[in-house]
Short mmCIF file of C-alpha atoms in Angstrom, two decimals:
data_model
loop_
_atom_site.label_atom_id
_atom_site.label_comp_id
_atom_site.label_asym_id
_atom_site.label_seq_id
_atom_site.Cartn_x
_atom_site.Cartn_y
_atom_site.Cartn_z
CA MET A 1388 -61.53 115.94 203.83
CA LYS A 1389 -60.70 119.70 203.80
CA THR A 1390 -61.03 121.38 200.48
CA PHE A 1391 -58.30 123.90 199.45
CA TYR A 1392 -58.45 126.58 196.90
CA THR A 1393 -55.25 127.13 194.87
CA ILE A 1394 -54.43 130.59 193.52
CA ILE A 1395 -51.51 130.58 191.07
CA LEU A 1396 -49.26 133.50 190.41
CA LEU A 1397 -46.75 133.34 187.47
CA VAL A 1398 -43.53 135.27 187.69
CA THR A 1399 -41.30 135.25 184.56
CA THR A 1400 -37.73 136.04 184.38
CA THR A 1401 -36.28 136.64 180.99
CA PHE A 1402 -32.69 137.11 179.38
CA PRO A 1403 -30.80 139.77 178.17
CA LEU A 1404 -30.22 140.09 174.59
CA PHE A 1405 -26.61 139.07 173.38
CA ALA A 1406 -25.24 141.31 170.50
CA MET A 1407 -23.55 138.22 168.67
CA ASP A 1408 -23.82 138.39 164.93
CA GLU A 1409 -21.49 135.39 164.05
CA LYS A 1410 -22.85 132.07 164.86
CA THR A 1411 -20.08 129.34 165.50
CA ILE A 1412 -19.67 126.59 167.66
CA HIS A 1413 -17.09 123.75 167.53
CA VAL A 1414 -19.32 120.79 167.49
CA GLU A 1415 -19.97 117.64 165.56
CA GLY A 1416 -22.73 116.16 163.61
CA ASN A 1417 -25.76 117.99 162.20
CA MET A 1418 -24.92 121.07 164.33
CA SER A 1419 -24.74 124.10 162.13
CA ALA A 1420 -24.60 127.96 162.68
CA ASN A 1421 -27.47 128.49 160.30
CA ARG A 1422 -29.77 125.99 161.92
CA SER A 1423 -31.72 125.62 165.09
CA TRP A 1424 -30.35 123.32 167.99
CA MET A 1425 -33.67 121.60 167.77
CA ASP A 1426 -32.80 120.32 164.30
CA TYR A 1427 -29.96 118.26 165.75
CA THR A 1428 -32.37 115.15 165.94
CA SER A 1429 -36.20 114.68 166.08
CA SER A 1430 -36.18 114.13 169.73
CA GLN A 1431 -36.39 117.15 172.07
CA GLU A 1432 -34.91 115.04 174.99
CA LEU A 1433 -31.88 114.01 172.93
CA ASN A 1434 -31.33 117.60 171.93
CA LEU A 1435 -31.61 118.88 175.57
CA LYS A 1436 -29.22 116.27 176.64
CA LYS A 1437 -26.75 117.34 173.96
CA LEU A 1438 -27.16 120.91 175.02
CA LEU A 1439 -26.40 120.08 178.57
CA GLU A 1440 -23.48 117.98 177.38
CA LEU A 1441 -22.01 121.02 175.66
CA LEU A 1442 -22.46 123.21 178.45
CA SER A 1443 -20.86 120.84 180.72
CA ARG A 1444 -17.54 121.31 178.64
CA SER A 1445 -17.07 124.59 180.46
CA ALA A 1446 -16.17 124.69 184.12
CA THR A 1447 -18.76 127.22 184.97
CA GLY A 1448 -21.40 125.47 183.14
CA GLU A 1449 -20.42 122.16 184.80
CA GLN A 1450 -20.72 123.71 188.24
CA ILE A 1451 -24.16 125.34 187.50
CA ILE A 1452 -25.44 121.85 185.97
CA LYS A 1453 -24.50 120.24 189.33
CA GLU A 1454 -26.18 122.82 191.46
CA ALA A 1455 -29.24 122.86 189.15
CA GLN A 1456 -29.38 118.84 189.35
CA TYR A 1457 -29.20 119.01 193.14
CA LYS A 1458 -31.96 121.65 193.42
CA ALA A 1459 -34.28 119.74 191.28
CA SER A 1460 -33.40 116.48 193.32
CA ARG A 1461 -34.81 118.03 196.52
CA THR A 1462 -38.13 118.08 195.17
CA GLY A 1463 -37.85 114.60 193.76
CA LEU A 1464 -37.22 115.88 189.97
CA THR A 1465 -34.37 115.49 187.64
CA LEU A 1466 -32.83 118.27 185.79
CA GLN A 1467 -34.60 117.14 182.52
CA ASP A 1468 -37.89 117.57 184.27
CA VAL A 1469 -37.30 121.41 184.88
CA ILE A 1470 -35.79 122.23 181.56
CA ARG A 1471 -38.20 122.16 178.57
CA VAL A 1472 -38.16 123.65 174.88
CA GLY A 1473 -40.28 127.07 174.39
CA GLU A 1474 -40.94 129.86 172.15
CA SER A 1475 -38.45 132.00 174.13
CA SER A 1476 -35.73 131.51 176.96
CA LEU A 1477 -37.11 132.13 180.38
CA THR A 1478 -37.56 130.90 183.71
CA ASP A 1479 -41.12 130.81 184.93
CA THR A 1480 -41.69 130.50 188.73
CA THR A 1481 -44.97 129.67 189.88
CA LEU A 1482 -46.24 130.63 193.37
CA VAL A 1483 -49.05 128.53 194.63
CA ARG A 1484 -51.17 129.68 197.53
CA LYS A 1485 -53.39 127.41 199.32
CA PHE A 1486 -56.17 127.93 201.96
CA SER A 1487 -59.13 126.45 203.24
CA PRO A 1488 -62.46 128.22 202.66
CA HIS A 1489 -63.21 127.26 206.46
CA SER A 1490 -59.95 129.07 207.52
CA PRO A 1491 -58.94 131.43 204.78
CA GLU A 1492 -56.64 133.11 207.43
CA HIS A 1493 -54.36 130.29 207.29
CA VAL A 1494 -52.16 130.13 203.99
CA ILE A 1495 -49.81 127.58 202.52
CA TYR A 1496 -47.33 128.67 199.84
CA GLU A 1497 -45.36 126.62 197.56
CA SER A 1498 -42.95 127.72 194.85
CA ARG A 1499 -42.15 125.76 191.54
CA SER A 1500 -39.64 126.79 188.61
CA VAL A 1501 -39.62 125.55 185.07
CA VAL A 1502 -36.63 126.60 182.73
CA TYR A 1503 -37.53 127.06 178.93
CA ILE A 1504 -35.11 127.34 176.00
CA ASN A 1505 -36.07 128.98 172.83
CA LYS A 1506 -36.36 126.39 170.21
CA SER A 1507 -35.33 128.80 167.34
CA LEU A 1508 -31.87 129.50 168.42
CA ALA A 1509 -28.74 128.43 166.93
CA TRP A 1510 -26.57 126.10 169.15
CA ASP A 1511 -24.29 128.81 170.63
CA ASP A 1512 -27.15 131.07 171.71
CA ALA A 1513 -29.09 128.14 173.04
CA LEU A 1514 -26.16 127.28 175.31
CA LEU A 1515 -25.68 130.54 176.36
CA ASP A 1516 -29.23 130.87 177.39
CA LEU A 1517 -29.15 127.61 179.11
CA ALA A 1518 -26.32 128.73 181.30
CA HIS A 1519 -28.24 132.04 181.94
CA GLU A 1520 -31.59 130.50 182.91
CA LEU A 1521 -30.07 127.77 185.00
CA THR A 1522 -28.37 130.65 187.12
CA HIS A 1523 -31.98 131.88 187.69
CA TYR A 1524 -33.25 128.67 188.50
CA VAL A 1525 -30.65 127.78 190.99
CA TYR A 1526 -29.79 131.13 192.75
CA ARG A 1527 -33.11 133.34 192.44
CA GLU A 1528 -34.34 133.96 195.72
CA SER A 1529 -38.13 133.19 196.08
CA PHE A 1530 -40.15 136.14 197.00
CA ASN A 1531 -43.75 136.35 198.60
CA PRO A 1532 -45.67 139.11 196.90
CA TYR A 1533 -48.50 138.45 199.64
CA SER A 1534 -46.08 139.51 202.28
CA ASP A 1535 -46.30 143.16 203.91
CA ALA A 1536 -42.58 143.51 203.06
CA PHE A 1537 -43.12 143.09 199.33
CA ASN A 1538 -42.14 146.40 197.57
CA ALA A 1539 -41.17 148.07 194.12
CA LYS A 1540 -37.74 149.10 195.31
CA ASP A 1541 -36.70 145.66 196.46
CA PHE A 1542 -38.24 143.82 193.49
CA ILE A 1543 -36.38 146.05 190.88
CA LYS A 1544 -33.13 145.64 192.78
CA GLY A 1545 -33.69 142.05 193.36
CA THR A 1546 -34.63 141.54 189.67
CA ILE A 1547 -31.48 143.20 188.39
CA GLU A 1548 -28.62 142.90 191.12
CA GLY A 1549 -30.04 140.49 193.46
CA ASN A 1550 -28.80 136.78 194.09
CA GLY A 1551 -29.65 134.91 190.82
CA GLY A 1552 -30.79 138.12 189.11
CA GLU A 1553 -29.98 139.38 185.80
CA VAL A 1554 -26.60 140.73 186.36
CA GLN A 1555 -25.40 137.27 187.94
CA ALA A 1556 -26.94 135.40 185.21
CA PHE A 1557 -25.17 137.76 182.52
CA LEU A 1558 -21.87 137.03 184.32
CA THR A 1559 -22.56 133.32 184.14
CA GLU A 1560 -23.08 133.65 180.39
CA CYS A 1561 -19.87 135.73 179.86
CA ARG A 1562 -17.87 133.32 181.77
CA VAL A 1563 -19.15 130.27 179.61
CA LEU A 1564 -18.50 132.47 176.47
CA ARG A 1565 -14.81 133.02 177.64
CA GLU A 1566 -14.40 129.17 178.29
CA LEU A 1567 -15.93 127.66 175.15
CA PHE A 1568 -15.97 130.48 172.32
CA SER A 1569 -13.28 132.09 170.09
CA LYS A 1570 -12.09 135.51 170.65
CA THR A 1571 -14.09 136.73 167.58
CA ILE A 1572 -17.34 135.43 169.08
CA GLN A 1573 -16.42 137.09 172.19
CA SER A 1574 -15.69 140.25 170.84
CA ARG A 1575 -19.34 140.49 169.58
CA SER A 1576 -20.99 140.38 172.97
CA ASN A 1577 -21.66 142.93 175.73
CA CYS A 1578 -19.00 140.86 177.91
CA GLN A 1579 -16.24 143.07 176.93
CA LYS A 1580 -18.03 146.20 178.41
CA ILE A 1581 -18.01 144.91 181.88
CA GLU A 1582 -14.35 144.06 182.07
CA ASP A 1583 -12.07 146.03 184.53
CA ALA A 1584 -8.59 147.38 183.97
CA SER A 1585 -7.21 143.84 184.43
CA GLY A 1586 -9.56 142.05 182.19
CA GLN A 1587 -11.85 140.50 184.75
CA LEU A 1588 -15.35 140.56 184.69
CA SER A 1589 -16.90 143.37 186.90
CA PHE A 1590 -20.24 142.80 188.81
CA LYS A 1591 -20.14 146.63 189.46
CA LYS A 1592 -19.99 147.60 185.71
CA ALA A 1593 -22.45 144.96 184.92
CA VAL A 1594 -24.95 146.62 187.32
CA GLU A 1595 -24.35 150.12 185.80
CA LEU A 1596 -24.96 148.89 182.40
CA PHE A 1597 -28.24 147.56 183.24
CA TYR A 1598 -29.54 150.83 184.65
CA HIS A 1599 -28.83 152.33 181.13
CA VAL A 1600 -32.31 153.10 180.18
CA GLY A 1601 -31.77 155.73 177.29
CA SER A 1602 -35.00 157.69 176.18
CA TYR A 1603 -37.16 155.88 179.08
CA PHE A 1604 -35.14 157.68 181.72
CA ASP A 1605 -37.55 160.72 182.21
CA GLY A 1606 -40.60 158.52 182.38
CA PHE A 1607 -39.20 155.93 184.56
CA ASN A 1608 -37.59 158.30 186.87
CA LYS A 1609 -41.09 160.23 187.46
CA GLN A 1610 -42.50 156.68 188.41
CA LEU A 1611 -39.59 156.03 191.01
CA VAL A 1612 -40.14 159.69 192.38
CA LYS A 1613 -43.82 159.25 192.69
CA ARG A 1614 -43.33 156.14 194.67
CA GLU A 1615 -40.74 157.89 196.80
CA ILE A 1616 -37.62 155.49 195.77
CA ALA A 1617 -35.76 157.32 193.28
CA SER A 1618 -32.87 157.98 195.63
CA SER A 1619 -32.25 154.15 195.84
CA PHE A 1620 -31.22 154.12 192.12
CA SER A 1621 -28.26 156.22 191.70
CA ASP A 1622 -26.71 154.22 188.68
CA LEU A 1623 -29.95 154.91 186.60
CA LYS A 1624 -28.81 156.90 183.52
CA ASP A 1625 -30.26 158.00 180.40
CA GLU A 1626 -27.25 156.42 178.41
CA LYS A 1627 -27.45 154.05 175.53
CA ILE A 1628 -29.54 150.96 176.43
CA ASN A 1629 -27.60 147.79 176.57
CA PHE A 1630 -30.03 145.12 177.67
CA ILE A 1631 -33.58 144.69 176.71
CA SER A 1632 -36.45 142.41 178.32
CA SER A 1633 -37.77 140.15 175.81
CA ALA A 1634 -40.88 139.78 177.83
CA TYR A 1635 -41.48 143.46 177.83
CA GLY A 1636 -39.36 145.15 175.20
CA VAL A 1637 -37.98 147.63 177.24
CA PRO A 1638 -34.78 148.17 179.49
CA TYR A 1639 -34.84 145.82 182.62
CA PRO A 1640 -35.46 148.36 185.28
CA VAL A 1641 -38.53 149.58 183.44
CA ALA A 1642 -39.65 145.91 182.83
CA ALA A 1643 -39.15 145.03 186.34
CA LEU A 1644 -41.40 147.77 187.69
CA MET A 1645 -44.02 146.71 185.03
CA GLU A 1646 -43.80 143.12 186.34
CA TYR A 1647 -44.07 144.32 190.04
CA ASP A 1648 -47.44 146.30 189.19
CA LEU A 1649 -48.71 143.27 187.18
CA VAL A 1650 -47.85 141.10 190.27
CA VAL A 1651 -49.57 143.14 192.65
CA SER A 1652 -52.67 143.59 190.41
CA LYS A 1653 -52.77 139.83 190.72
CA VAL A 1654 -52.38 139.55 194.21
CA CYS A 1655 -55.11 141.99 194.69
CA GLU A 1656 -57.49 140.08 192.50
CA ASN A 1657 -56.39 137.00 194.45
CA ASP A 1658 -56.83 138.66 197.99
CA LYS A 1659 -60.32 140.06 197.00
CA LYS A 1660 -61.29 136.38 196.67
CA ARG A 1661 -59.94 135.48 200.16
CA LEU A 1662 -61.50 138.59 201.53
CA ALA A 1663 -64.84 137.38 200.40
CA TYR A 1664 -64.41 133.84 201.98
CA MET A 1665 -63.52 135.51 205.36
CA GLN A 1666 -66.62 137.76 205.14
CA GLN A 1667 -68.80 134.82 204.25
CA GLY A 1668 -67.36 132.76 207.32
CA PRO A 1669 -68.90 132.74 210.90
CA LYS A 1670 -68.87 135.92 212.69
CA ARG A 1671 -67.64 134.51 215.91
CA GLY A 1672 -64.51 132.58 216.44
CA PRO A 1673 -61.43 132.76 218.29
CA ALA A 1674 -59.86 136.26 219.04
CA SER A 1675 -56.66 135.40 217.03
CA ALA A 1676 -58.77 134.71 213.91
CA SER A 1677 -60.62 137.81 214.35
CA ASP A 1678 -57.32 139.71 214.74
CA SER A 1679 -55.82 137.95 211.75
CA GLN A 1680 -58.80 138.91 209.53
CA GLU A 1681 -58.69 142.60 210.81
CA LYS A 1682 -54.90 142.84 209.90
CA PHE A 1683 -55.65 141.20 206.44
CA VAL A 1684 -58.18 143.69 205.62
CA GLN A 1685 -56.16 146.56 206.52
CA ASN A 1686 -53.26 145.43 204.34
CA TYR A 1687 -55.54 144.63 201.60
CA SER A 1688 -56.90 148.19 202.01
CA ALA A 1689 -53.31 149.73 201.84
CA ARG A 1690 -51.97 147.58 199.31
CA CYS A 1691 -54.97 147.66 196.83
CA GLY A 1692 -56.29 150.96 197.65
CA GLN A 1693 -59.81 149.72 198.53
CA LYS A 1694 -61.97 150.18 201.58
#
């Protein structure tokens, strides 16, 4: 039996903060604007089911639920298996890399995602967060940080404006907000800022808002210039910040670069272990294995700055 070593890399996707002061949702029973959605019953399972039922009352919510159910079913899971109660609302994606110590050049990758909803939120905020996080879960494209193509520019853009990124998740929230909540509640959100002249939600305007980084502009732009990617972010401006990453407490472009550096650091740590297995292995072998090891060493040196 072969022994496999598993190296796990955790990637967290967080949600933008809604500017909603009034808490109102037209539902029955023990639901209250001043109480957590977890206070509805003593059962987490029942509370999650109720949250999903409320979201399904929205056409947008119903569609995202169906797509999330389908994705979960492809791995033998139910939607309840991938939605959990947490300290904050986020989508955790774990990349599992497996390789045999006898053949460390051969790698198998697996990706798994879990959605968490903040247990302290009122019903309306929890419902919007669920719509947001399910968008990440369904549409966010998997990335391989061990790939030669993994880079800061694509990671930042993918996090914000890519398929299943923050902009798309925010637009999902806004659609659910329009379909389920009163005009008074809608007026207290950031959704009105991304309406075009006809009142439709604009993806382009949302992208622009996410790149407003306020006082972080100079420092962040210096980082982009240093990495020779500043020209790829024409929407970056020092205007008022609209969205803050709850994981890092900074605007999303800044948070994305911080996340990228954290991921690369973990990748280098893991690759160092893999390189050690390669160097401890037999010195002779097929030419293809030798070439693979040489390429890995070159990539490791280039990415991690080590010889």
